[in-house]
mmCIF file of C-alpha atoms and ligand atoms in Angstrom:
data_model
loop_
_atom_site.group_PDB
_atom_site.id
_atom_site.type_symbol
_atom_site.label_atom_id
_atom_site.label_comp_id
_atom_site.label_asym_id
_atom_site.label_seq_id
_atom_site.Cartn_x
_atom_site.Cartn_y
_atom_site.Cartn_z
ATOM 1 C CA THR A 1 -18.531 6.611 -4.185
ATOM 2 C CA ALA A 2 -16.199 3.884 -2.668
ATOM 3 C CA LYS A 3 -14.793 5.093 0.589
ATOM 4 C CA VAL A 4 -11.155 4.213 0.941
ATOM 5 C CA ALA A 5 -8.612 4.320 3.894
ATOM 6 C CA ILE A 6 -4.994 4.525 3.013
ATOM 7 C CA LEU A 7 -2.368 3.068 5.336
ATOM 8 C CA ILE A 8 1.149 4.439 5.202
ATOM 9 C CA SER A 9 4.343 4.161 7.209
ATOM 10 C CA GLY A 10 6.545 6.736 5.533
ATOM 11 C CA ARG A 11 6.942 9.092 2.621
ATOM 12 C CA GLY A 12 3.477 8.408 1.059
ATOM 13 C CA SER A 13 4.205 9.078 -2.673
ATOM 14 C CA ASN A 14 1.810 6.335 -3.475
ATOM 15 C CA MET A 15 -0.846 7.876 -1.114
ATOM 16 C CA GLN A 16 -0.379 11.180 -3.006
ATOM 17 C CA SER A 17 -0.894 9.555 -6.423
ATOM 18 C CA LEU A 18 -3.997 7.674 -5.097
ATOM 19 C CA VAL A 19 -5.458 11.068 -3.735
ATOM 20 C CA ALA A 20 -4.564 13.001 -6.947
ATOM 21 C CA ALA A 21 -6.109 10.310 -9.327
ATOM 22 C CA ALA A 22 -9.286 9.493 -7.318
ATOM 23 C CA ASP A 23 -11.522 11.478 -9.604
ATOM 24 C CA GLY A 24 -14.764 10.448 -8.146
ATOM 25 C CA ALA A 25 -14.098 6.678 -8.618
ATOM 26 C CA TYR A 26 -13.324 6.481 -4.994
ATOM 27 C CA GLU A 27 -12.857 8.886 -2.054
ATOM 28 C CA VAL A 28 -10.036 8.890 0.428
ATOM 29 C CA VAL A 29 -11.808 9.248 3.798
ATOM 30 C CA VAL A 30 -8.765 8.728 6.185
ATOM 31 C CA VAL A 31 -4.995 8.339 6.000
ATOM 32 C CA ALA A 32 -3.629 6.149 8.906
ATOM 33 C CA SER A 33 -0.205 5.360 10.052
ATOM 34 C CA ASP A 34 1.634 3.150 12.467
ATOM 35 C CA ARG A 35 4.402 5.851 12.576
ATOM 36 C CA PRO A 36 3.226 9.213 13.848
ATOM 37 C CA GLU A 37 6.274 10.790 12.359
ATOM 38 C CA ALA A 38 5.476 9.581 8.875
ATOM 39 C CA PRO A 39 6.083 12.497 6.434
ATOM 40 C CA GLY A 40 2.941 11.451 4.461
ATOM 41 C CA LEU A 41 0.694 12.309 7.266
ATOM 42 C CA ALA A 42 1.521 15.946 7.205
ATOM 43 C CA TRP A 43 0.728 15.997 3.525
ATOM 44 C CA ALA A 44 -2.658 14.582 4.131
ATOM 45 C CA LEU A 45 -3.430 16.926 6.972
ATOM 46 C CA GLU A 46 -2.466 19.913 4.840
ATOM 47 C CA ARG A 47 -5.124 18.769 2.418
ATOM 48 C CA GLY A 48 -7.768 18.394 5.037
ATOM 49 C CA ILE A 49 -7.846 14.646 4.914
ATOM 50 C CA PRO A 50 -8.563 13.052 8.322
ATOM 51 C CA VAL A 51 -5.617 11.236 9.746
ATOM 52 C CA PHE A 52 -5.041 8.585 12.343
ATOM 53 C CA ALA A 53 -1.661 7.827 13.840
ATOM 54 C CA LEU A 54 -0.610 5.507 16.655
ATOM 55 C CA SER A 55 2.583 3.564 17.320
ATOM 56 C CA PRO A 56 1.973 -0.056 18.150
ATOM 57 C CA LYS A 57 5.058 0.111 20.280
ATOM 58 C CA THR A 58 3.236 2.412 22.732
ATOM 59 C CA VAL A 59 0.080 0.327 23.244
ATOM 60 C CA GLY A 60 0.939 -3.148 21.871
ATOM 61 C CA LYS A 61 -0.275 -4.667 18.552
ATOM 62 C CA PRO A 62 -3.791 -5.844 19.612
ATOM 63 C CA ALA A 63 -4.741 -2.358 21.058
ATOM 64 C CA TYR A 64 -3.120 -0.663 18.096
ATOM 65 C CA GLU A 65 -5.095 -2.670 15.596
ATOM 66 C CA ALA A 66 -8.349 -2.279 17.617
ATOM 67 C CA ALA A 67 -7.906 1.507 17.587
ATOM 68 C CA LEU A 68 -7.026 1.437 13.882
ATOM 69 C CA ASP A 69 -10.108 -0.673 12.977
ATOM 70 C CA GLY A 70 -12.250 1.741 15.031
ATOM 71 C CA ALA A 71 -10.817 4.885 13.297
ATOM 72 C CA LEU A 72 -11.334 3.352 9.870
ATOM 73 C CA ARG A 73 -14.861 2.361 10.563
ATOM 74 C CA GLU A 74 -15.625 5.809 12.166
ATOM 75 C CA ALA A 75 -14.387 7.392 9.028
ATOM 76 C CA GLY A 76 -16.767 5.293 6.983
ATOM 77 C CA ALA A 77 -14.017 3.301 5.172
ATOM 78 C CA GLU A 78 -15.174 0.410 3.144
ATOM 79 C CA TRP A 79 -11.851 -0.450 1.503
ATOM 80 C CA ILE A 80 -8.159 -0.313 2.643
ATOM 81 C CA ALA A 81 -5.268 0.526 0.335
ATOM 82 C CA LEU A 82 -1.815 -0.107 1.789
ATOM 83 C CA ALA A 83 0.676 2.306 0.401
ATOM 84 C CA GLY A 84 4.132 1.779 1.845
ATOM 85 C CA TYR A 85 2.632 0.275 4.982
ATOM 86 C CA MET A 86 5.603 -1.686 6.352
ATOM 87 C CA ARG A 87 3.915 -3.654 9.108
ATOM 88 C CA LEU A 88 2.190 -7.008 8.906
ATOM 89 C CA LEU A 89 -1.526 -6.893 9.726
ATOM 90 C CA SER A 90 -2.706 -9.655 12.080
ATOM 91 C CA ASP A 91 -4.751 -12.589 10.892
ATOM 92 C CA ASP A 92 -7.735 -11.235 12.908
ATOM 93 C CA PHE A 93 -7.521 -7.782 11.254
ATOM 94 C CA VAL A 94 -7.240 -9.266 7.753
ATOM 95 C CA ALA A 95 -10.281 -11.416 8.564
ATOM 96 C CA ARG A 96 -12.417 -8.457 9.635
ATOM 97 C CA TRP A 97 -11.665 -6.783 6.270
ATOM 98 C CA ARG A 98 -11.477 -9.935 4.153
ATOM 99 C CA GLY A 99 -11.240 -9.282 0.494
ATOM 100 C CA ARG A 100 -11.292 -5.505 1.013
ATOM 101 C CA ILE A 101 -7.564 -4.731 1.531
ATOM 102 C CA VAL A 102 -5.153 -4.179 -1.340
ATOM 103 C CA ASN A 103 -1.422 -3.588 -1.235
ATOM 104 C CA ILE A 104 1.211 -2.358 -3.699
ATOM 105 C CA HIS A 105 4.426 -4.441 -3.693
ATOM 106 C CA PRO A 106 7.639 -3.330 -5.523
ATOM 107 C CA SER A 107 8.281 -6.550 -7.408
ATOM 108 C CA LEU A 108 6.591 -8.788 -10.053
ATOM 109 C CA LEU A 109 4.981 -11.205 -7.616
ATOM 110 C CA PRO A 110 5.364 -14.094 -6.949
ATOM 111 C CA ARG A 111 8.935 -13.050 -7.197
ATOM 112 C CA TYR A 112 10.553 -11.315 -4.272
ATOM 113 C CA LYS A 113 8.050 -11.189 -1.476
ATOM 114 C CA GLY A 114 9.186 -9.215 1.565
ATOM 115 C CA LEU A 115 12.042 -6.669 1.683
ATOM 116 C CA ASP A 116 14.923 -5.606 -0.496
ATOM 117 C CA THR A 117 13.084 -6.388 -3.810
ATOM 118 C CA HIS A 118 15.194 -4.252 -5.995
ATOM 119 C CA ALA A 119 18.661 -5.467 -4.741
ATOM 120 C CA ARG A 120 17.278 -9.072 -5.180
ATOM 121 C CA ALA A 121 16.079 -8.458 -8.748
ATOM 122 C CA ILE A 122 19.550 -6.984 -9.680
ATOM 123 C CA ALA A 123 21.498 -9.754 -8.025
ATOM 124 C CA ALA A 124 19.360 -12.292 -9.897
ATOM 125 C CA GLY A 125 20.355 -10.609 -13.155
ATOM 126 C CA ASP A 126 16.687 -9.939 -14.081
ATOM 127 C CA ALA A 127 16.073 -7.916 -17.236
ATOM 128 C CA ILE A 128 12.546 -6.892 -16.131
ATOM 129 C CA ALA A 129 11.372 -5.605 -12.778
ATOM 130 C CA GLY A 130 8.149 -4.027 -11.683
ATOM 131 C CA ALA A 131 5.351 -3.678 -9.181
ATOM 132 C CA SER A 132 2.223 -5.610 -8.259
ATOM 133 C CA VAL A 133 -1.084 -4.743 -6.693
ATOM 134 C CA HIS A 134 -2.512 -7.686 -4.822
ATOM 135 C CA VAL A 135 -5.300 -8.536 -2.436
ATOM 136 C CA VAL A 136 -4.048 -8.822 1.121
ATOM 137 C CA THR A 137 -4.454 -12.168 2.798
ATOM 138 C CA GLU A 138 -2.849 -13.704 5.930
ATOM 139 C CA GLU A 139 0.135 -14.758 3.750
ATOM 140 C CA LEU A 140 2.737 -12.041 3.384
ATOM 141 C CA ASP A 141 2.591 -10.624 -0.207
ATOM 142 C CA GLY A 142 0.654 -13.745 -1.127
ATOM 143 C CA GLY A 143 -2.923 -12.762 -2.038
ATOM 144 C CA GLU A 144 -4.347 -12.693 -5.636
ATOM 145 C CA VAL A 145 -2.483 -10.249 -7.968
ATOM 146 C CA ILE A 146 -4.863 -7.954 -9.654
ATOM 147 C CA ALA A 147 -2.521 -5.768 -11.648
ATOM 148 C CA GLN A 148 1.201 -5.457 -12.480
ATOM 149 C CA ALA A 149 3.475 -2.962 -14.297
ATOM 150 C CA GLU A 150 6.914 -3.822 -15.745
ATOM 151 C CA VAL A 151 9.958 -1.638 -16.191
ATOM 152 C CA PRO A 152 13.362 -2.602 -17.603
ATOM 153 C CA VAL A 153 16.383 -3.271 -15.517
ATOM 154 C CA LEU A 154 19.256 -1.231 -17.025
ATOM 155 C CA PRO A 155 22.884 -2.296 -16.901
ATOM 156 C CA ASP A 156 23.956 0.549 -14.617
ATOM 157 C CA ASP A 157 21.142 0.156 -12.143
ATOM 158 C CA ASP A 158 21.648 -0.098 -8.539
ATOM 159 C CA ALA A 159 18.849 -0.588 -6.007
ATOM 160 C CA ALA A 160 18.124 3.075 -5.768
ATOM 161 C CA THR A 161 17.863 3.826 -9.511
ATOM 162 C CA LEU A 162 15.763 0.775 -10.136
ATOM 163 C CA ALA A 163 13.514 1.686 -7.183
ATOM 164 C CA ALA A 164 12.874 5.116 -8.640
ATOM 165 C CA ARG A 165 11.886 3.714 -12.042
ATOM 166 C CA VAL A 166 9.560 1.194 -10.373
ATOM 167 C CA LEU A 167 8.082 3.917 -8.090
ATOM 168 C CA GLU A 168 7.129 6.034 -11.201
ATOM 169 C CA ALA A 169 5.348 2.864 -12.601
ATOM 170 C CA GLU A 170 3.606 2.343 -9.198
ATOM 171 C CA HIS A 171 2.199 5.856 -9.249
ATOM 172 C CA ARG A 172 0.396 5.075 -12.619
ATOM 173 C CA LEU A 173 -0.511 1.499 -11.748
ATOM 174 C CA TYR A 174 -2.016 1.867 -8.234
ATOM 175 C CA PRO A 175 -4.945 4.348 -8.896
ATOM 176 C CA GLN A 176 -6.057 2.293 -11.911
ATOM 177 C CA ALA A 177 -5.892 -0.945 -9.978
ATOM 178 C CA LEU A 178 -7.708 0.508 -6.921
ATOM 179 C CA LYS A 179 -10.525 1.813 -9.260
ATOM 180 C CA GLU A 180 -10.992 -1.760 -10.581
ATOM 181 C CA PHE A 181 -10.801 -3.229 -7.112
ATOM 182 C CA VAL A 182 -13.514 -1.187 -5.574
ATOM 183 C CA ARG A 183 -15.881 -2.127 -8.381
ATOM 184 C CA ARG A 184 -15.688 -5.702 -7.247
HETATM 185 C C1 GAR B 201 6.821 1.742 -2.473
HETATM 186 O O1 GAR B 201 7.809 1.444 -3.380
HETATM 187 C C2 GAR B 201 5.973 0.551 -2.170
HETATM 188 O O2 GAR B 201 5.774 -0.377 -3.248
HETATM 189 C C3 GAR B 201 6.847 -0.136 -1.132
HETATM 190 O O3 GAR B 201 7.399 0.914 -0.257
HETATM 191 C C4 GAR B 201 7.414 2.053 -1.130
HETATM 192 C C5 GAR B 201 6.599 3.149 -0.378
HETATM 193 O O4 GAR B 201 6.770 4.422 -1.030
HETATM 194 N N1 GAR B 201 6.097 -1.064 -0.286
HETATM 195 C C6 GAR B 201 6.591 -2.109 0.247
HETATM 196 O O5 GAR B 201 7.702 -2.472 0.244
HETATM 197 C C7 GAR B 201 5.520 -2.937 0.996
HETATM 198 N N2 GAR B 201 6.157 -4.047 1.668
HETATM 199 P P1 GAR B 201 5.743 5.576 -0.792
HETATM 200 O O6 GAR B 201 5.681 5.704 0.805
HETATM 201 O O7 GAR B 201 6.477 6.802 -1.345
HETATM 202 O O8 GAR B 201 4.489 5.243 -1.350
#
């Protein structure tokens, strides 16, 4: 079974859907966060999933990433799934896990890399929005796209209503894409 680490910064709803849908195709061996107060950590702990949390602000980014790398390897992780992880990983970290990190991003890449994707899609008048699962490289939201899901943008949408519709699609998309990814 493929051993997966999930990295979160907040709520962790994608983490929850990844855990719920694992069904033997992969095993979540650790949930890690750059924010010790991330609500998703408590959810993982309650389910007996090992957790790692450290704020880069307290030790600096190099020490934070060294500790993170150590925790993931100690947990036996072979793959990393970013799920609402809102911090850029360093080039060194990406190189150490080359080709083994995936991310879910709330837009139809290559459109709307970075933040505020839903507001930008609405401002552009897009009729279709969605989410992408992509391989993580040194370029922000720039690696190979391995799966996408589309949803309509409705006339009355604001960023929040569109985000909710996209998030539902994310919850179906990510487990399926991760299963394909760990078979690589
Ligand atoms: C999700 O919509 C995810 O695609 C997005 O943050 C949300 C996290 O929600 N990720 C990014 O914007 C990455 N730059 P969750 O914590 O409930 O999974």
